[in-house]
Short mmCIF file of C-alpha atoms (C1' of nucleotides) in Angstrom, two decimals:
data_model
loop_
_atom_site.label_atom_id
_atom_site.label_comp_id
_atom_site.label_asym_id
_atom_site.label_seq_id
_atom_site.Cartn_x
_atom_site.Cartn_y
_atom_site.Cartn_z
CA MET A 16 145.13 133.37 198.18
CA SER A 17 146.33 133.34 201.72
CA GLN A 18 149.69 134.64 202.80
CA ALA A 19 152.05 132.98 205.22
CA LYS A 20 151.89 134.60 208.62
CA TYR A 21 155.57 135.50 208.64
CA LYS A 22 155.09 137.33 205.36
CA LEU A 23 152.25 139.33 206.84
CA ILE A 24 154.47 140.33 209.72
CA ALA A 25 157.30 141.22 207.33
CA ASP A 26 154.89 143.26 205.20
CA TYR A 27 153.75 145.11 208.30
CA ILE A 28 157.30 146.01 209.24
CA ARG A 29 158.16 146.93 205.67
CA SER A 30 155.13 149.20 205.44
CA GLN A 31 156.00 150.97 208.69
CA ILE A 32 159.40 151.70 207.21
CA ASN A 33 158.06 152.67 203.80
CA LYS A 34 155.49 154.97 205.37
CA ARG A 35 158.33 156.52 207.35
CA LYS A 36 156.66 155.72 210.63
CA TRP A 37 159.80 153.86 211.59
CA LEU A 38 162.86 155.81 210.58
CA GLU A 39 166.52 154.99 210.32
CA GLY A 40 167.87 153.84 213.66
CA PHE A 41 164.39 153.13 215.07
CA LYS A 42 164.25 150.15 217.38
CA ILE A 43 161.48 147.92 216.16
CA PRO A 44 159.34 145.82 218.53
CA SER A 45 161.15 142.84 219.95
CA GLU A 46 160.49 139.40 218.57
CA MET A 47 158.30 138.63 221.58
CA GLU A 48 156.24 141.78 221.07
CA LEU A 49 155.80 141.04 217.38
CA SER A 50 154.70 137.51 218.09
CA GLU A 51 152.10 138.74 220.59
CA LEU A 52 150.93 141.45 218.21
CA PHE A 53 150.25 138.91 215.48
CA CYS A 54 149.26 135.95 217.68
CA ALA A 55 152.19 134.02 216.32
CA SER A 56 154.97 132.06 217.93
CA ARG A 57 158.28 133.79 218.43
CA MET A 58 159.85 131.61 215.71
CA THR A 59 157.37 132.95 213.19
CA ALA A 60 157.98 136.57 214.16
CA ARG A 61 161.67 135.85 214.01
CA LYS A 62 161.34 134.47 210.51
CA ALA A 63 159.78 137.74 209.38
CA VAL A 64 162.65 139.70 210.90
CA ASP A 65 165.14 137.30 209.30
CA LEU A 66 163.66 138.08 205.91
CA LEU A 67 164.11 141.82 206.35
CA VAL A 68 167.57 141.48 207.83
CA HIS A 69 168.53 139.62 204.67
CA GLU A 70 167.04 142.41 202.60
CA ASP A 71 169.25 144.78 204.57
CA LEU A 72 166.23 146.70 205.83
CA LEU A 73 166.89 145.78 209.44
CA LYS A 74 169.93 145.12 211.54
CA ARG A 75 170.05 143.01 214.67
CA ALA A 76 172.01 143.96 217.78
CA PRO A 77 171.97 141.00 220.17
CA SER A 78 170.84 141.79 223.70
CA ILE A 79 169.80 145.23 222.55
CA GLY A 80 167.23 145.02 219.80
CA THR A 81 166.59 145.19 216.09
CA PHE A 82 166.93 148.48 214.25
CA VAL A 83 165.88 150.08 210.99
CA ASN A 84 168.76 150.45 208.56
CA PRO A 85 169.33 153.60 206.54
CA PRO A 86 167.00 153.71 203.53
CA ARG A 87 168.15 153.72 199.95
CA ALA A 88 167.87 151.62 196.92
CA GLN A 89 170.69 149.17 196.73
CA SER A 90 172.05 146.93 194.09
CA SER A 91 174.61 144.23 194.05
CA LEU A 92 177.18 144.58 191.37
CA LEU A 93 177.74 140.90 191.35
CA GLU A 94 174.34 140.02 190.19
CA ILE A 95 173.43 140.71 186.66
CA LYS A 96 170.09 142.06 187.56
CA ASN A 97 167.98 144.49 185.69
CA ILE A 98 166.47 147.50 187.32
CA LYS A 99 162.94 146.14 186.95
CA ASP A 100 163.59 142.99 188.99
CA GLU A 101 165.38 145.06 191.56
CA ILE A 102 162.41 147.36 191.99
CA ILE A 103 159.86 144.55 192.00
CA GLU A 104 161.86 142.79 194.68
CA ARG A 105 161.56 145.85 196.84
CA GLY A 106 157.81 145.59 196.42
CA HIS A 107 157.63 148.83 194.48
CA SER A 108 156.03 149.70 191.17
CA HIS A 109 158.15 149.88 188.05
CA ASP A 110 157.27 151.89 184.97
CA MET A 111 159.13 152.82 181.83
CA VAL A 112 158.89 155.78 179.52
CA VAL A 113 160.48 155.46 176.10
CA LEU A 114 162.13 158.79 175.34
CA SER A 115 163.61 157.91 172.00
CA LYS A 116 164.26 155.14 169.50
CA MET A 117 166.49 155.42 166.49
CA THR A 118 168.84 153.75 164.06
CA LEU A 119 172.21 155.34 163.52
CA THR A 120 175.80 154.96 162.46
CA PRO A 121 177.75 154.55 165.69
CA ASN A 122 180.34 157.01 166.85
CA THR A 123 183.86 155.72 167.43
CA LYS A 124 183.38 154.80 171.07
CA VAL A 125 180.17 152.85 170.50
CA ALA A 126 181.50 151.18 167.36
CA PHE A 127 184.57 150.11 169.25
CA GLU A 128 182.69 148.70 172.23
CA LEU A 129 180.20 146.82 170.05
CA SER A 130 182.70 145.88 167.34
CA ALA A 131 180.13 147.46 165.04
CA PHE A 132 182.38 148.98 162.42
CA GLU A 133 180.42 147.75 159.43
CA THR A 134 176.89 147.90 160.70
CA LYS A 135 174.35 150.33 162.02
CA VAL A 136 173.29 150.33 165.65
CA PHE A 137 169.97 150.91 167.35
CA LYS A 138 169.73 153.41 170.14
CA ILE A 139 166.99 153.66 172.73
CA VAL A 140 166.61 155.99 175.67
CA ILE A 141 164.29 154.85 178.43
CA LEU A 142 163.42 156.41 181.75
CA HIS A 143 162.73 153.94 184.55
CA LEU A 144 160.47 154.97 187.40
CA GLU A 145 160.25 153.44 190.85
CA ASN A 146 156.97 154.37 192.50
CA ASP A 147 156.69 157.11 189.88
CA ILE A 148 160.07 158.57 190.82
CA PRO A 149 162.88 158.54 188.23
CA ILE A 150 165.50 156.02 189.26
CA GLN A 151 167.42 155.22 186.08
CA LEU A 152 167.96 156.75 182.68
CA GLU A 153 168.98 154.02 180.28
CA GLU A 154 170.79 154.91 177.10
CA ARG A 155 171.36 151.72 175.18
CA TYR A 156 173.09 150.83 171.94
CA VAL A 157 172.53 147.50 170.25
CA ASN A 158 174.22 145.91 167.28
CA ALA A 159 171.56 146.09 164.56
CA GLU A 160 172.92 143.15 162.64
CA LEU A 161 172.84 140.81 165.63
CA ILE A 162 169.48 141.87 167.02
CA PRO A 163 167.53 142.97 163.95
CA ASN A 164 164.09 143.19 165.59
CA PHE A 165 165.20 145.18 168.61
CA LEU A 166 163.50 148.46 167.77
CA GLU A 167 160.15 146.82 167.14
CA GLN A 168 159.72 145.78 170.77
CA ASP A 169 157.37 147.61 173.09
CA PHE A 170 159.82 148.89 175.66
CA SER A 171 157.12 150.29 177.86
CA HIS A 172 156.26 146.70 178.72
CA ILE A 173 159.34 144.57 178.20
CA THR A 174 162.71 145.81 179.38
CA SER A 175 165.60 145.86 176.97
CA SER A 176 167.39 143.38 179.24
CA GLU A 177 164.48 140.98 179.15
CA TYR A 178 164.28 141.11 175.39
CA LEU A 179 168.02 140.77 174.92
CA MET A 180 168.13 137.89 177.36
CA GLU A 181 165.52 136.11 175.24
CA VAL A 182 167.24 136.50 171.91
CA ALA A 183 170.90 136.54 172.92
CA PRO A 184 171.49 135.01 176.34
CA LEU A 185 174.10 136.88 178.29
CA SER A 186 177.39 135.12 178.85
CA ASN A 187 179.44 137.89 180.40
CA ALA A 188 179.61 141.59 180.98
CA LYS A 189 182.04 144.42 181.52
CA VAL A 190 181.05 147.05 184.02
CA MET A 191 182.40 150.47 184.85
CA ILE A 192 181.18 152.74 187.59
CA GLU A 193 181.77 156.45 187.65
CA ALA A 194 180.55 159.53 189.43
CA ILE A 195 179.56 162.48 187.30
CA ILE A 196 178.08 165.91 187.61
CA PRO A 197 174.82 165.56 185.71
CA SER A 198 174.28 167.42 182.46
CA LYS A 199 171.26 169.68 182.10
CA ILE A 200 169.28 167.04 180.27
CA LEU A 201 170.10 164.41 182.89
CA LYS A 202 169.11 166.77 185.66
CA HIS A 203 165.83 167.31 183.91
CA HIS A 204 164.96 163.67 183.35
CA LEU A 205 166.12 162.43 186.73
CA LYS A 206 164.71 165.50 188.47
CA LEU A 207 168.02 166.31 190.11
CA ASP A 208 168.82 169.47 192.00
CA ASP A 209 172.17 171.22 191.90
CA ASN A 210 173.48 169.39 194.94
CA THR A 211 173.02 165.89 193.65
CA ALA A 212 175.61 163.92 191.80
CA CYS A 213 174.92 161.15 189.37
CA LEU A 214 176.15 157.59 189.28
CA LYS A 215 176.99 156.37 185.79
CA ILE A 216 177.30 152.70 185.08
CA THR A 217 178.57 151.62 181.70
CA ARG A 218 177.82 148.04 180.90
CA THR A 219 178.80 146.09 177.84
CA THR A 220 177.12 142.72 177.60
CA PHE A 221 178.35 139.76 175.62
CA SER A 222 176.63 136.71 174.25
CA GLU A 223 179.20 134.00 173.68
CA ASN A 224 181.95 136.60 173.74
CA VAL A 225 180.34 138.69 171.04
CA PRO A 226 179.45 142.18 172.28
CA VAL A 227 175.73 142.64 171.88
CA SER A 228 174.77 145.75 173.74
CA LEU A 229 176.27 148.82 175.38
CA GLY A 230 174.30 150.58 178.06
CA TYR A 231 174.92 153.83 179.84
CA LEU A 232 172.86 153.77 183.01
CA TYR A 233 172.45 157.00 184.96
CA TYR A 234 171.16 157.05 188.52
CA PRO A 235 170.31 159.85 190.94
CA ALA A 236 173.02 159.56 193.57
CA ASP A 237 170.66 160.32 196.41
CA LYS A 238 168.44 157.40 195.51
CA TYR A 239 170.78 154.74 194.33
CA ARG A 240 174.02 153.07 195.24
CA VAL A 241 175.81 149.88 194.39
CA THR A 242 176.66 147.36 197.07
CA SER A 243 178.61 144.20 197.09
CA GLN A 244 179.63 141.56 199.56
CA LEU A 245 182.91 139.89 199.07
CA SER A 246 184.75 137.19 200.87
CA VAL A 247 188.23 135.80 200.84
CA ASN A 248 188.19 132.04 200.04
CA MET B 27 184.82 128.24 220.28
CA SER B 28 181.78 126.13 219.70
CA GLN B 29 179.72 126.40 216.55
CA ALA B 30 175.97 126.42 216.25
CA LYS B 31 174.67 123.10 215.03
CA TYR B 32 173.06 124.58 211.96
CA LYS B 33 176.40 126.06 210.98
CA LEU B 34 178.05 122.67 211.28
CA ILE B 35 175.44 121.20 208.99
CA ALA B 36 175.87 124.08 206.54
CA ASP B 37 179.66 123.62 206.64
CA TYR B 38 179.22 119.94 205.87
CA ILE B 39 177.08 120.67 202.83
CA ARG B 40 179.40 123.44 201.69
CA SER B 41 182.39 121.15 201.93
CA GLN B 42 180.68 118.43 199.92
CA ILE B 43 180.11 121.00 197.20
CA ASN B 44 183.59 122.48 197.43
CA LYS B 45 185.18 119.05 197.31
CA ARG B 46 183.09 118.38 194.21
CA LYS B 47 181.48 115.36 195.80
CA TRP B 48 178.14 116.99 195.14
CA LEU B 49 178.06 118.54 191.70
CA GLU B 50 175.73 120.96 189.98
CA GLY B 51 172.23 119.52 189.88
CA PHE B 52 172.92 116.99 192.64
CA LYS B 53 169.97 116.36 194.93
CA ILE B 54 171.17 116.78 198.48
CA PRO B 55 169.77 114.77 201.39
CA SER B 56 166.28 115.82 202.43
CA GLU B 57 165.78 117.96 205.52
CA MET B 58 164.64 114.86 207.42
CA GLU B 59 167.73 112.91 206.40
CA LEU B 60 170.02 115.78 207.36
CA SER B 61 168.37 116.13 210.73
CA GLU B 62 168.83 112.41 211.41
CA LEU B 63 172.42 112.51 210.19
CA PHE B 64 173.28 115.27 212.64
CA CYS B 65 170.89 114.33 215.44
CA ALA B 66 169.17 117.66 215.04
CA SER B 67 165.57 118.67 214.68
CA ARG B 68 164.27 119.26 211.20
CA MET B 69 164.05 123.01 211.89
CA THR B 70 167.77 123.12 212.57
CA ALA B 71 168.66 121.19 209.42
CA ARG B 72 166.31 123.48 207.56
CA LYS B 73 168.08 126.53 208.92
CA ALA B 74 171.36 125.23 207.50
CA VAL B 75 169.77 124.74 204.11
CA ASP B 76 168.19 128.21 204.33
CA LEU B 77 171.64 129.69 204.81
CA LEU B 78 173.00 128.06 201.68
CA VAL B 79 169.92 128.85 199.64
CA HIS B 80 170.52 132.48 200.53
CA GLU B 81 174.12 132.15 199.45
CA ASP B 82 172.80 130.85 196.17
CA LEU B 83 174.62 127.55 196.60
CA LEU B 84 171.43 125.51 196.78
CA LYS B 85 168.00 125.71 195.24
CA ARG B 86 164.79 124.28 196.67
CA ALA B 87 162.15 122.53 194.63
CA PRO B 88 159.09 121.94 196.81
CA SER B 89 157.83 118.36 196.88
CA ILE B 90 160.92 117.27 194.99
CA GLY B 91 164.07 118.14 196.88
CA THR B 92 166.95 120.55 197.23
CA PHE B 93 169.63 120.79 194.56
CA VAL B 94 173.14 122.12 194.08
CA ASN B 95 173.22 125.30 192.01
CA PRO B 96 175.67 126.07 189.21
CA PRO B 97 178.77 128.00 190.38
CA ARG B 98 178.22 131.71 190.72
CA ALA B 99 179.20 134.71 188.67
CA GLN B 100 182.34 136.38 189.89
CA SER B 101 183.67 139.85 189.70
CA SER B 102 187.05 141.42 189.90
CA LEU B 103 185.55 144.16 191.99
CA LEU B 104 185.92 141.44 194.53
CA GLU B 105 189.60 141.81 194.65
CA ILE B 106 190.54 143.52 197.79
CA LYS B 107 193.17 145.77 196.49
CA ASN B 108 194.50 148.77 198.27
CA ILE B 109 195.18 152.02 196.53
CA LYS B 110 198.93 151.72 197.02
CA ASP B 111 199.22 148.41 195.16
CA GLU B 112 196.99 149.77 192.45
CA ILE B 113 199.23 152.78 191.95
CA ILE B 114 202.46 150.78 192.12
CA GLU B 115 201.04 148.41 189.50
CA ARG B 116 200.58 151.37 187.20
CA GLY B 117 204.23 152.16 187.70
CA HIS B 118 203.47 155.44 189.44
CA SER B 119 204.69 156.87 192.71
CA HIS B 120 202.54 156.59 195.81
CA ASP B 121 202.72 158.93 198.79
CA MET B 122 200.60 159.48 201.83
CA VAL B 123 199.92 162.50 203.98
CA VAL B 124 198.38 161.94 207.39
CA LEU B 125 195.84 164.71 207.90
CA SER B 126 194.53 163.65 211.28
CA LYS B 127 194.62 160.96 213.93
CA MET B 128 192.28 160.79 216.88
CA THR B 129 190.42 158.68 219.38
CA LEU B 130 186.72 159.27 219.74
CA THR B 131 183.34 157.95 220.77
CA PRO B 132 181.72 156.76 217.54
CA ASN B 133 178.57 158.33 216.19
CA THR B 134 175.55 156.08 215.63
CA LYS B 135 176.44 155.11 212.09
CA VAL B 136 180.02 154.17 212.84
CA ALA B 137 179.03 152.37 216.04
CA PHE B 138 176.53 150.31 214.07
CA GLU B 139 178.90 149.34 211.32
CA LEU B 140 181.68 148.41 213.69
CA SER B 141 179.39 147.00 216.37
CA ALA B 142 181.33 149.35 218.62
CA PHE B 143 178.66 150.30 221.10
CA GLU B 144 180.82 149.95 224.16
CA THR B 145 184.20 151.00 222.95
CA LYS B 146 186.00 153.98 221.52
CA VAL B 147 187.17 154.05 217.94
CA PHE B 148 190.25 155.44 216.27
CA LYS B 149 189.89 157.73 213.31
CA ILE B 150 192.54 158.59 210.77
CA VAL B 151 192.34 160.74 207.69
CA ILE B 152 194.97 160.15 205.04
CA LEU B 153 195.47 161.70 201.64
CA HIS B 154 196.92 159.38 199.00
CA LEU B 155 198.86 160.87 196.13
CA GLU B 156 199.61 159.28 192.78
CA ASN B 157 202.56 161.01 191.12
CA ASP B 158 201.97 163.86 193.59
CA ILE B 159 198.33 164.26 192.51
CA PRO B 160 195.58 163.57 195.07
CA ILE B 161 193.80 160.34 194.17
CA GLN B 162 192.10 159.20 197.34
CA LEU B 163 191.05 160.68 200.65
CA GLU B 164 190.81 157.91 203.18
CA GLU B 165 188.71 158.43 206.28
CA ARG B 166 189.01 155.33 208.39
CA TYR B 167 187.47 154.19 211.64
CA VAL B 168 188.88 151.26 213.56
CA ASN B 169 187.59 149.46 216.64
CA ALA B 170 189.98 150.58 219.36
CA GLU B 171 189.43 147.51 221.46
CA LEU B 172 190.26 145.10 218.66
CA ILE B 173 193.24 146.98 217.24
CA PRO B 174 194.69 148.79 220.27
CA ASN B 175 197.98 149.87 218.66
CA PHE B 176 196.47 151.26 215.50
CA LEU B 177 197.15 154.94 216.13
CA GLU B 178 200.80 154.36 216.91
CA GLN B 179 201.63 153.26 213.38
CA ASP B 180 203.43 155.54 210.96
CA PHE B 181 200.83 155.91 208.26
CA SER B 182 203.08 157.86 206.00
CA HIS B 183 204.97 154.62 205.41
CA ILE B 184 202.60 151.73 206.03
CA THR B 185 199.04 151.90 204.72
CA SER B 186 196.17 151.26 207.08
CA SER B 187 195.23 148.24 204.95
CA GLU B 188 198.68 146.77 205.25
CA TYR B 189 198.73 147.18 209.00
CA LEU B 190 195.22 145.83 209.46
CA MET B 191 195.98 142.88 207.24
CA GLU B 192 198.91 142.05 209.51
CA VAL B 193 197.08 142.16 212.79
CA ALA B 194 193.58 141.08 211.76
CA PRO B 195 193.54 139.17 208.49
CA LEU B 196 190.59 140.08 206.35
CA SER B 197 187.95 137.43 205.88
CA ASN B 198 185.29 139.40 204.07
CA ALA B 199 184.12 142.87 203.24
CA LYS B 200 181.03 144.87 202.45
CA VAL B 201 181.34 147.48 199.77
CA MET B 202 179.11 150.33 198.73
CA ILE B 203 179.69 152.69 195.85
CA GLU B 204 178.05 156.08 195.60
CA ALA B 205 178.36 159.30 193.69
CA ILE B 206 178.43 162.53 195.65
CA ILE B 207 178.88 166.23 195.16
CA PRO B 208 182.09 166.94 197.07
CA SER B 209 182.00 169.07 200.20
CA LYS B 210 184.23 172.11 200.44
CA ILE B 211 186.86 170.27 202.41
CA LEU B 212 186.87 167.37 199.96
CA LYS B 213 187.22 169.76 197.06
CA HIS B 214 190.16 171.32 198.80
CA HIS B 215 192.01 168.11 199.58
CA LEU B 216 191.33 166.41 196.27
CA LYS B 217 191.86 169.65 194.35
CA LEU B 218 188.51 169.38 192.63
CA ASP B 219 186.87 172.06 190.56
CA ASP B 220 183.15 172.78 190.54
CA ASN B 221 182.46 170.50 187.62
CA THR B 222 183.84 167.35 189.12
CA ALA B 223 181.87 164.83 191.09
CA CYS B 224 183.28 162.50 193.65
CA LEU B 225 183.13 158.74 193.93
CA LYS B 226 182.61 157.52 197.46
CA ILE B 227 183.36 153.94 198.38
CA THR B 228 182.36 152.73 201.81
CA ARG B 229 184.04 149.55 202.84
CA THR B 230 183.53 147.61 206.03
CA THR B 231 186.07 144.88 206.53
CA PHE B 232 185.64 141.85 208.71
CA SER B 233 188.05 139.50 210.33
CA GLU B 234 186.33 136.23 211.08
CA ASN B 235 182.96 137.93 210.76
CA VAL B 236 183.84 140.58 213.32
CA PRO B 237 183.77 144.07 211.83
CA VAL B 238 187.22 145.58 212.26
CA SER B 239 187.35 148.70 210.20
CA LEU B 240 185.11 151.12 208.33
CA GLY B 241 186.61 153.19 205.56
CA TYR B 242 185.16 156.04 203.56
CA LEU B 243 187.24 156.39 200.43
CA TYR B 244 186.76 159.48 198.29
CA TYR B 245 188.06 159.71 194.73
CA PRO B 246 188.10 162.51 192.18
CA ALA B 247 185.62 161.32 189.57
CA ASP B 248 187.75 162.58 186.70
CA LYS B 249 190.69 160.44 187.76
CA TYR B 250 189.17 157.30 189.10
CA ARG B 251 186.52 154.74 188.26
CA VAL B 252 185.68 151.21 189.23
CA THR B 253 185.67 148.46 186.67
CA SER B 254 184.64 144.88 186.81
CA GLN B 255 184.33 141.86 184.59
CA LEU B 256 181.67 139.35 185.33
CA SER B 257 180.68 136.15 183.71
CA VAL B 258 177.81 133.78 184.01
CA ASN B 259 179.25 130.38 185.02
"C1'" DA C 24 166.19 140.83 237.48
"C1'" DA C 25 164.16 141.67 233.23
"C1'" DG C 26 164.76 142.07 228.34
"C1'" DT C 27 167.10 140.99 224.06
"C1'" DG C 28 168.41 138.21 220.15
"C1'" DG C 29 170.63 133.21 219.06
"C1'" DT C 30 169.79 128.59 219.04
"C1'" DC C 31 167.20 124.36 219.42
"C1'" DT C 32 163.49 120.79 220.07
"C1'" DA C 33 159.73 117.56 218.90
"C1'" DG C 34 156.13 117.64 217.34
"C1'" DA C 35 152.12 119.23 213.72
"C1'" DC C 36 149.37 119.99 209.26
"C1'" DC C 37 149.69 121.56 204.46
"C1'" DA C 38 150.08 121.18 199.18
"C1'" DC C 39 152.31 119.01 195.95
"C1'" DT C 40 154.83 115.46 192.98
"C1'" DT C 41 156.05 110.62 192.49
"C1'" DG C 42 155.78 105.55 192.20
"C1'" DA D 23 150.91 105.99 200.10
"C1'" DA D 24 155.25 107.81 200.95
"C1'" DG D 25 158.33 111.63 200.43
"C1'" DT D 26 159.32 116.52 199.83
"C1'" DG D 27 159.75 121.26 201.18
"C1'" DG D 28 156.62 125.32 203.52
"C1'" DT D 29 154.76 126.83 207.55
"C1'" DC D 30 153.79 126.97 212.41
"C1'" DT D 31 153.61 126.08 217.53
"C1'" DA D 32 154.85 126.42 222.47
"C1'" DG D 33 157.92 125.71 224.75
"C1'" DA D 34 163.34 125.76 226.30
"C1'" DC D 35 168.17 127.39 227.64
"C1'" DC D 36 171.95 130.53 226.41
"C1'" DA D 37 175.00 134.86 226.59
"C1'" DC D 38 174.80 139.31 226.88
"C1'" DT D 39 173.50 144.30 228.03
"C1'" DT D 40 170.67 147.27 230.90
"C1'" DG D 41 168.43 149.41 234.88
#
DNA sequence: AAGTGGTCTAGACCACTTG
DNA sequence: AAGTGGTCTAGACCACTTG
């Protein structure tokens, strides 16, 4: 299959950045230079740059040039996106390691959030890797009555979000973002040193206003941040 | 001020959607029709559509047409609330201590965010107290050319947000949330112990798409977290 | 004066879905 | 066969910053 020329140019720029040949603040070749380099018209080179500006990888400064933005995984709070899609969109590899699976009687907090006072809940702990580097530890509780086959899924291939989306389409969610000092076990799984904090996102998801799942998502603070654009009107 | 033609076309489409003349699922005029309607080339009409596809307002279906998307998920993180209003709403007392005020030549990062390559910026550092307990350290940079009287304000009585809102009404903002291990000086000002992380919110605010102000807001992680409700549709 | 990104034109060929 | 979006070209003029 053949790629569009502007995608080839974008891939080239992306790879220079990923390979750290072009670092933060680097002024990339001008649109004219790119178009000559790839025997393309300026509009085509420009389209490649447009793509990466939209991905927040580059930033334009009119009359001056186009520059590499600071690196870092980013995520928009607004979108209900799972970590896998986010990683794939960045063109990186995504892998999962299932650390544990169990059925249990929920503690007060979990029971309250899931309105699971009468039923058991399933718990899974999954480590998500981006290019083989830990990026998220997912600790998830699911109402066992609502999603009876949850534990039988192969969570090294399908994400919990994907499976839940299939069986209980998401209608809304409640999100909380906190900063924490990582516990020993978190430091171990996320390979954190003593100088790195941890971002904790707690997300309760609802299907038709019934709480289905509660997830505690832990991220290494040096590799992950949440971003959001907002506008008045 | 004159608008680019593609923006006019985009505004037209946006207004049709906002006025509910074009509803979810509606097939908008083809790129050829739009270009004829506005006496523009197809590439220009296409650029307008591109813009709205990126905003998630439209969706393309090759060979078929371009359609209006369902309304987007929304989040209360969107609310542009300042710390003072938040504290007052809780029925608590709010006080501010101005730690520093200065005029300086911006570093690369600040210059980028504020597009302040040619001008000086003002910097203020303010500690916000809720019931006499430190709740936010605000480090704010403001384009000195755009807001020339900024430093002369009495920031122990008016917040920077309130003043900025007066002189340069906010049109949109970019927000980033991170977790950090606090520096010594942060620990001191926020009275943090060694076991407490710090939530860092970076917010760039725009007035009519011109970046006006860049704020780094630091919160004690044990006293502050961000919450948000979001719903699909 | 030379270089930059921002915008725009008037064409072109393509693969694909539809009547 | 006619219509759609996807891609691409080889130009053009603009405002702006820089040497």
